[in-house]
Amino acid sequence: MDRIDALRLFCSVAELGSFTKAADREAMTPGAASKQITALEQRLQARLFERTTRSVRLTDAGAALLDRVQPWLDEYDAMEEGVASARLAPAGVLRVTAPVDFGARRLIPIIADFMTEWPKVDVRLSMADRMVDLVNEGFDVGVRIGNLPDSALIARRLAPACMSCVASPAYVERNGMPQHPDDLTRHDMIIDRNKPSPQLLKFEREGEEVEVRVNGRLSLNGAVAAVSAAKAGLGVACSPRWAAVDALERGEVIDVLADWAPEHRFLWAVFPSNRYMTHRVRAFVDYLAKRFDGVV
């Protein structure tokens, strides 16, 4: 166990870049942490960190060790939790990644409730509008919207993520209300570059499917930003319903092509396909499924 504790401390120092912060996490003094890492280096006959007065950085040997040790420790922790009684409360650090807008708008309130229900779980949420590599970047769960690429990850579908086309009342008064998806080719569309095919829109109505390629003077990245641009009268935004619902309720934007349903996507929870799934990961994914039971 001493060696496992030393490896766990090593991973904490590598993650936090600080002996003091790592020692605080592992409930020891900075001096004891430094001695334990020195003993580990002596046992491995390799220098693991470059230490200066301002920073702690991994050496090449340290980086190589981290790549091998972190997955092993995760597997060991998962095995311990699997052996423990399922009645034990989830505990430990849960690392979650999610898109920026969705994380801030919809996920944080749910995480707050989850942490209230499970007070022994600490959540580290990282928000980014890119395809995060869960395994190599050390995340337990990723919350994603859209079509998932083939991968070794396990995916659980949580709910449909419906889309809406919206514009400000002033814009519609100036430019008219589109009656058919083809009409959007004559309108200023707000292009959200976060979408896989931002200028290709698909609609469905009573079994009829229409595909439209659109253009616009303004392009940006982010669903909330697209709705804000629509509120400002800059054009029509086709965005997730969750990003537009507040503006719709306040009358700042109105539904465009309300009789047509834009192609919706799905909300997913994805996680590495480890042999053992930690209790905290299972509890969090189950909690997401319960809270998103319906349409996002």
Tab-separated table of C-alpha atoms in Angstrom:
chain	number	residue	atom	x	y	z
A	1	MET	CA	0.000	0.000	0.000
A	2	ASP	CA	2.924	2.373	0.649
A	3	ARG	CA	3.974	2.036	-2.978
A	4	ILE	CA	0.426	2.592	-4.210
A	5	ASP	CA	0.174	5.690	-2.007
A	6	ALA	CA	3.480	6.950	-3.414
A	7	LEU	CA	2.250	6.470	-6.982
A	8	ARG	CA	-1.014	8.214	-6.131
A	9	LEU	CA	0.954	11.137	-4.689
A	10	PHE	CA	3.126	11.190	-7.813
A	11	CYS	CA	0.005	11.523	-10.006
A	12	SER	CA	-1.340	14.334	-7.811
A	13	VAL	CA	1.924	16.294	-8.049
A	14	ALA	CA	1.925	15.807	-11.832
A	15	GLU	CA	-1.685	16.991	-12.128
A	16	LEU	CA	-1.425	19.974	-9.780
A	17	GLY	CA	2.163	20.998	-10.558
A	18	SER	CA	2.785	21.583	-6.877
A	19	PHE	CA	4.043	19.517	-3.938
A	20	THR	CA	2.097	21.733	-1.533
A	21	LYS	CA	-1.231	21.302	-3.320
A	22	ALA	CA	-0.660	17.582	-3.793
A	23	ALA	CA	0.249	17.161	-0.132
A	24	ASP	CA	-2.924	18.985	0.873
A	25	ARG	CA	-5.005	16.684	-1.344
A	26	GLU	CA	-3.342	13.576	0.096
A	27	ALA	CA	-3.586	14.850	3.691
A	28	MET	CA	0.130	15.083	4.447
A	29	THR	CA	2.737	17.793	4.949
A	30	PRO	CA	4.680	19.165	1.975
A	31	GLY	CA	7.889	17.853	3.537
A	32	ALA	CA	6.494	14.334	3.818
A	33	ALA	CA	5.287	14.516	0.219
A	34	SER	CA	8.734	15.579	-0.996
A	35	LYS	CA	10.415	12.754	0.916
A	36	GLN	CA	7.970	10.198	-0.478
A	37	ILE	CA	8.611	11.333	-4.070
A	38	THR	CA	12.376	11.296	-3.467
A	39	ALA	CA	12.102	7.727	-2.153
A	40	LEU	CA	10.066	6.770	-5.227
A	41	GLU	CA	12.721	8.286	-7.507
A	42	GLN	CA	15.446	6.386	-5.683
A	43	ARG	CA	13.525	3.133	-5.960
A	44	LEU	CA	12.950	3.651	-9.705
A	45	GLN	CA	16.451	5.110	-10.214
A	46	ALA	CA	14.993	7.927	-12.282
A	47	ARG	CA	14.315	11.609	-11.720
A	48	LEU	CA	10.574	12.164	-12.119
A	49	PHE	CA	10.288	15.945	-11.669
A	50	GLU	CA	12.276	19.037	-12.506
A	51	ARG	CA	11.918	21.257	-9.444
A	52	THR	CA	12.441	25.021	-9.332
A	53	THR	CA	11.348	27.623	-6.815
A	54	ARG	CA	8.399	28.490	-9.068
A	55	SER	CA	7.334	25.276	-10.752
A	56	VAL	CA	7.375	21.500	-10.767
A	57	ARG	CA	7.519	19.824	-14.179
A	58	LEU	CA	7.577	16.200	-15.255
A	59	THR	CA	10.777	14.849	-16.745
A	60	ASP	CA	10.574	12.522	-19.735
A	61	ALA	CA	10.823	9.581	-17.336
A	62	GLY	CA	8.062	11.081	-15.189
A	63	ALA	CA	5.786	11.591	-18.199
A	64	ALA	CA	6.334	7.995	-19.285
A	65	LEU	CA	5.532	6.750	-15.782
A	66	LEU	CA	2.382	8.881	-15.595
A	67	ASP	CA	1.076	7.439	-18.877
A	68	ARG	CA	1.346	3.931	-17.443
A	69	VAL	CA	0.443	4.554	-13.810
A	70	GLN	CA	-2.674	6.758	-14.064
A	71	PRO	CA	-4.792	4.204	-15.969
A	72	TRP	CA	-3.596	1.472	-13.615
A	73	LEU	CA	-4.565	3.499	-10.526
A	74	ASP	CA	-7.975	4.261	-12.051
A	75	GLU	CA	-8.475	0.551	-12.659
A	76	TYR	CA	-7.320	-0.273	-9.131
A	77	ASP	CA	-9.696	2.305	-7.611
A	78	ALA	CA	-12.539	0.965	-9.735
A	79	MET	CA	-11.779	-2.585	-8.618
A	80	GLU	CA	-11.778	-1.554	-4.962
A	81	GLU	CA	-15.107	0.185	-5.375
A	82	GLY	CA	-16.499	-2.804	-7.214
A	83	VAL	CA	-15.523	-5.097	-4.354
A	84	ALA	CA	-17.001	-2.726	-1.795
A	85	SER	CA	-20.678	-2.922	-1.012
A	86	ALA	CA	-22.965	-1.257	-3.510
A	87	ARG	CA	-24.700	0.315	-0.530
A	88	LEU	CA	-21.693	2.515	0.166
A	89	ALA	CA	-22.170	6.135	-0.864
A	90	PRO	CA	-20.239	7.286	-3.955
A	91	ALA	CA	-17.043	9.104	-3.012
A	92	GLY	CA	-13.885	10.538	-4.527
A	93	VAL	CA	-13.059	12.844	-7.409
A	94	LEU	CA	-15.250	12.781	-10.526
A	95	ARG	CA	-13.719	14.376	-13.635
A	96	VAL	CA	-16.346	15.556	-16.140
A	97	THR	CA	-16.076	17.348	-19.485
A	98	ALA	CA	-18.915	19.054	-21.373
A	99	PRO	CA	-19.532	21.693	-24.081
A	100	VAL	CA	-19.163	25.255	-22.801
A	101	ASP	CA	-22.697	26.609	-23.303
A	102	PHE	CA	-24.502	23.436	-22.321
A	103	GLY	CA	-22.270	22.949	-19.300
A	104	ALA	CA	-22.842	26.465	-18.012
A	105	ARG	CA	-26.557	26.642	-18.817
A	106	ARG	CA	-27.874	23.143	-18.142
A	107	LEU	CA	-25.257	20.921	-16.522
A	108	ILE	CA	-24.023	22.986	-13.562
A	109	PRO	CA	-27.444	23.113	-11.822
A	110	ILE	CA	-27.680	19.329	-12.127
A	111	ILE	CA	-24.138	18.883	-10.804
A	112	ALA	CA	-25.053	21.107	-7.856
A	113	ASP	CA	-27.981	18.826	-6.983
A	114	PHE	CA	-25.829	15.712	-7.485
A	115	MET	CA	-23.166	17.038	-5.111
A	116	THR	CA	-25.837	17.837	-2.537
A	117	GLU	CA	-27.153	14.273	-2.754
A	118	TRP	CA	-23.644	12.748	-2.686
A	119	PRO	CA	-21.539	15.052	-0.460
A	120	LYS	CA	-18.464	12.793	-0.578
A	121	VAL	CA	-18.038	13.287	-4.336
A	122	ASP	CA	-15.877	16.175	-5.571
A	123	VAL	CA	-16.568	17.195	-9.180
A	124	ARG	CA	-13.977	18.718	-11.495
A	125	LEU	CA	-15.826	20.067	-14.509
A	126	SER	CA	-13.898	21.114	-17.603
A	127	MET	CA	-15.861	22.808	-20.393
A	128	ALA	CA	-14.566	22.876	-23.960
A	129	ASP	CA	-16.100	22.991	-27.427
A	130	ARG	CA	-13.889	20.287	-28.871
A	131	MET	CA	-13.774	16.510	-28.951
A	132	VAL	CA	-11.975	15.812	-25.676
A	133	ASP	CA	-9.941	12.611	-25.437
A	134	LEU	CA	-11.370	11.180	-22.228
A	135	VAL	CA	-8.740	8.491	-21.750
A	136	ASN	CA	-5.579	10.468	-22.506
A	137	GLU	CA	-6.821	13.603	-20.716
A	138	GLY	CA	-7.967	11.728	-17.621
A	139	PHE	CA	-11.739	12.292	-17.632
A	140	ASP	CA	-14.280	9.903	-16.119
A	141	VAL	CA	-17.367	11.115	-18.009
A	142	GLY	CA	-17.999	13.247	-21.073
A	143	VAL	CA	-21.356	14.890	-21.804
A	144	ARG	CA	-21.780	15.286	-25.566
A	145	ILE	CA	-24.425	16.439	-28.019
A	146	GLY	CA	-24.694	15.176	-31.583
A	147	ASN	CA	-23.588	12.164	-33.565
A	148	LEU	CA	-20.821	10.222	-31.871
A	149	PRO	CA	-17.804	8.996	-33.810
A	150	ASP	CA	-16.831	5.349	-33.547
A	151	SER	CA	-14.640	4.793	-30.503
A	152	ALA	CA	-13.893	2.409	-27.671
A	153	LEU	CA	-15.951	4.558	-25.291
A	154	ILE	CA	-19.212	3.384	-23.780
A	155	ALA	CA	-22.098	5.712	-24.656
A	156	ARG	CA	-25.456	6.076	-22.904
A	157	ARG	CA	-28.126	8.078	-24.707
A	158	LEU	CA	-29.794	10.468	-22.288
A	159	ALA	CA	-32.388	12.429	-24.303
A	160	PRO	CA	-33.170	14.044	-27.667
A	161	ALA	CA	-31.703	17.546	-28.017
A	162	CYS	CA	-34.337	19.350	-30.088
A	163	MET	CA	-33.467	22.263	-32.368
A	164	SER	CA	-35.365	25.462	-33.170
A	165	CYS	CA	-34.970	28.205	-35.751
A	166	VAL	CA	-35.481	31.613	-34.150
A	167	ALA	CA	-35.287	35.281	-35.120
A	168	SER	CA	-36.176	38.593	-33.513
A	169	PRO	CA	-39.634	40.079	-34.188
A	170	ALA	CA	-37.914	43.111	-35.748
A	171	TYR	CA	-35.962	40.906	-38.173
A	172	VAL	CA	-39.112	39.052	-39.237
A	173	GLU	CA	-40.948	42.354	-39.717
A	174	ARG	CA	-38.166	43.633	-41.992
A	175	ASN	CA	-37.538	40.446	-43.944
A	176	GLY	CA	-40.741	38.447	-43.725
A	177	MET	CA	-41.528	35.091	-42.134
A	178	PRO	CA	-40.100	32.060	-43.979
A	179	GLN	CA	-42.849	29.647	-44.979
A	180	HIS	CA	-40.685	26.768	-46.193
A	181	PRO	CA	-37.118	25.675	-45.351
A	182	ASP	CA	-36.074	26.629	-48.907
A	183	ASP	CA	-36.919	30.264	-47.995
A	184	LEU	CA	-33.934	30.291	-45.619
A	185	THR	CA	-31.608	30.522	-48.630
A	186	ARG	CA	-32.869	34.102	-49.033
A	187	HIS	CA	-32.353	35.039	-45.393
A	188	ASP	CA	-29.336	36.002	-43.294
A	189	MET	CA	-28.532	32.865	-41.352
A	190	ILE	CA	-26.357	32.986	-38.246
A	191	ILE	CA	-23.792	30.249	-38.812
A	192	ASP	CA	-22.709	28.323	-35.695
A	193	ARG	CA	-19.315	26.809	-36.469
A	194	ASN	CA	-19.610	24.424	-33.515
A	195	LYS	CA	-21.926	22.258	-35.595
A	196	PRO	CA	-20.380	19.511	-37.737
A	197	SER	CA	-22.011	20.909	-40.927
A	198	PRO	CA	-22.973	24.450	-39.913
A	199	GLN	CA	-24.384	25.512	-43.300
A	200	LEU	CA	-26.380	22.354	-44.001
A	201	LEU	CA	-29.811	22.235	-42.331
A	202	LYS	CA	-32.276	19.348	-42.415
A	203	PHE	CA	-36.004	19.624	-41.690
A	204	GLU	CA	-38.916	17.199	-41.432
A	205	ARG	CA	-42.700	17.642	-41.525
A	206	GLU	CA	-45.230	14.807	-41.671
A	207	GLY	CA	-42.753	12.482	-43.318
A	208	GLU	CA	-41.439	15.066	-45.802
A	209	GLU	CA	-37.713	15.712	-45.474
A	210	VAL	CA	-35.930	18.798	-46.804
A	211	GLU	CA	-32.214	19.604	-46.850
A	212	VAL	CA	-31.145	23.226	-47.265
A	213	ARG	CA	-27.712	24.794	-47.672
A	214	VAL	CA	-27.685	28.282	-46.159
A	215	ASN	CA	-25.349	31.273	-45.944
A	216	GLY	CA	-24.972	34.243	-43.647
A	217	ARG	CA	-22.823	37.281	-43.023
A	218	LEU	CA	-22.211	36.365	-39.381
A	219	SER	CA	-20.556	33.163	-38.253
A	220	LEU	CA	-19.630	32.368	-34.660
A	221	ASN	CA	-19.149	29.427	-32.329
A	222	GLY	CA	-21.690	28.702	-29.620
A	223	ALA	CA	-25.432	28.117	-29.323
A	224	VAL	CA	-26.039	30.841	-26.736
A	225	ALA	CA	-24.057	33.341	-28.822
A	226	ALA	CA	-26.140	32.439	-31.898
A	227	VAL	CA	-29.378	33.112	-30.025
A	228	SER	CA	-27.960	36.418	-28.732
A	229	ALA	CA	-27.154	37.401	-32.329
A	230	ALA	CA	-30.709	36.519	-33.343
A	231	LYS	CA	-32.048	38.678	-30.491
A	232	ALA	CA	-29.975	41.554	-31.902
A	233	GLY	CA	-31.727	41.181	-35.255
A	234	LEU	CA	-28.728	39.862	-37.152
A	235	GLY	CA	-30.556	36.959	-38.757
A	236	VAL	CA	-32.070	33.532	-38.189
A	237	ALA	CA	-30.370	31.118	-35.791
A	238	CYS	CA	-30.961	27.374	-35.830
A	239	SER	CA	-29.926	26.431	-32.308
A	240	PRO	CA	-30.712	23.891	-29.601
A	241	ARG	CA	-34.045	24.572	-27.934
A	242	TRP	CA	-32.420	24.744	-24.493
A	243	ALA	CA	-30.318	27.718	-25.639
A	244	ALA	CA	-33.335	29.645	-26.968
A	245	VAL	CA	-36.064	28.859	-24.464
A	246	ASP	CA	-35.477	31.874	-22.174
A	247	ALA	CA	-35.409	34.336	-25.090
A	248	LEU	CA	-38.562	32.720	-26.521
A	249	GLU	CA	-40.399	33.067	-23.208
A	250	ARG	CA	-39.432	36.747	-22.983
A	251	GLY	CA	-40.500	37.405	-26.590
A	252	GLU	CA	-37.007	38.483	-27.594
A	253	VAL	CA	-37.079	35.919	-30.396
A	254	ILE	CA	-39.893	33.990	-32.069
A	255	ASP	CA	-40.055	30.578	-33.683
A	256	VAL	CA	-39.369	30.507	-37.413
A	257	LEU	CA	-40.765	27.593	-39.444
A	258	ALA	CA	-42.601	26.335	-36.370
A	259	ASP	CA	-44.414	23.712	-38.470
A	260	TRP	CA	-41.103	22.181	-39.516
A	261	ALA	CA	-38.861	20.210	-37.167
A	262	PRO	CA	-35.121	20.755	-37.632
A	263	GLU	CA	-33.148	17.556	-37.414
A	264	HIS	CA	-32.596	16.959	-33.725
A	265	ARG	CA	-29.552	15.450	-32.166
A	266	PHE	CA	-29.047	13.477	-28.957
A	267	LEU	CA	-27.494	14.123	-25.573
A	268	TRP	CA	-25.038	11.422	-24.509
A	269	ALA	CA	-22.967	10.441	-21.511
A	270	VAL	CA	-19.756	8.725	-22.590
A	271	PHE	CA	-17.132	7.063	-20.434
A	272	PRO	CA	-14.085	4.820	-20.898
A	273	SER	CA	-14.785	1.126	-21.290
A	274	ASN	CA	-12.894	0.061	-18.186
A	275	ARG	CA	-13.568	-3.383	-16.913
A	276	TYR	CA	-14.713	-1.880	-13.625
A	277	MET	CA	-16.993	1.151	-13.501
A	278	THR	CA	-16.542	3.221	-10.364
A	279	HIS	CA	-19.512	3.751	-8.080
A	280	ARG	CA	-19.308	7.524	-8.486
A	281	VAL	CA	-19.306	7.311	-12.304
A	282	ARG	CA	-22.260	4.941	-12.299
A	283	ALA	CA	-24.135	7.176	-9.846
A	284	PHE	CA	-23.465	10.296	-11.928
A	285	VAL	CA	-24.510	8.746	-15.252
A	286	ASP	CA	-27.677	7.350	-13.643
A	287	TYR	CA	-28.387	10.786	-12.172
A	288	LEU	CA	-28.009	12.445	-15.577
A	289	ALA	CA	-30.369	9.896	-17.129
A	290	LYS	CA	-32.954	10.599	-14.438
A	291	ARG	CA	-32.719	14.392	-14.781
A	292	PHE	CA	-32.755	14.381	-18.591
A	293	ASP	CA	-35.670	11.939	-18.837
A	294	GLY	CA	-37.443	13.565	-21.785
A	295	VAL	CA	-36.303	16.276	-24.204
A	296	VAL	CA	-33.369	18.583	-23.506
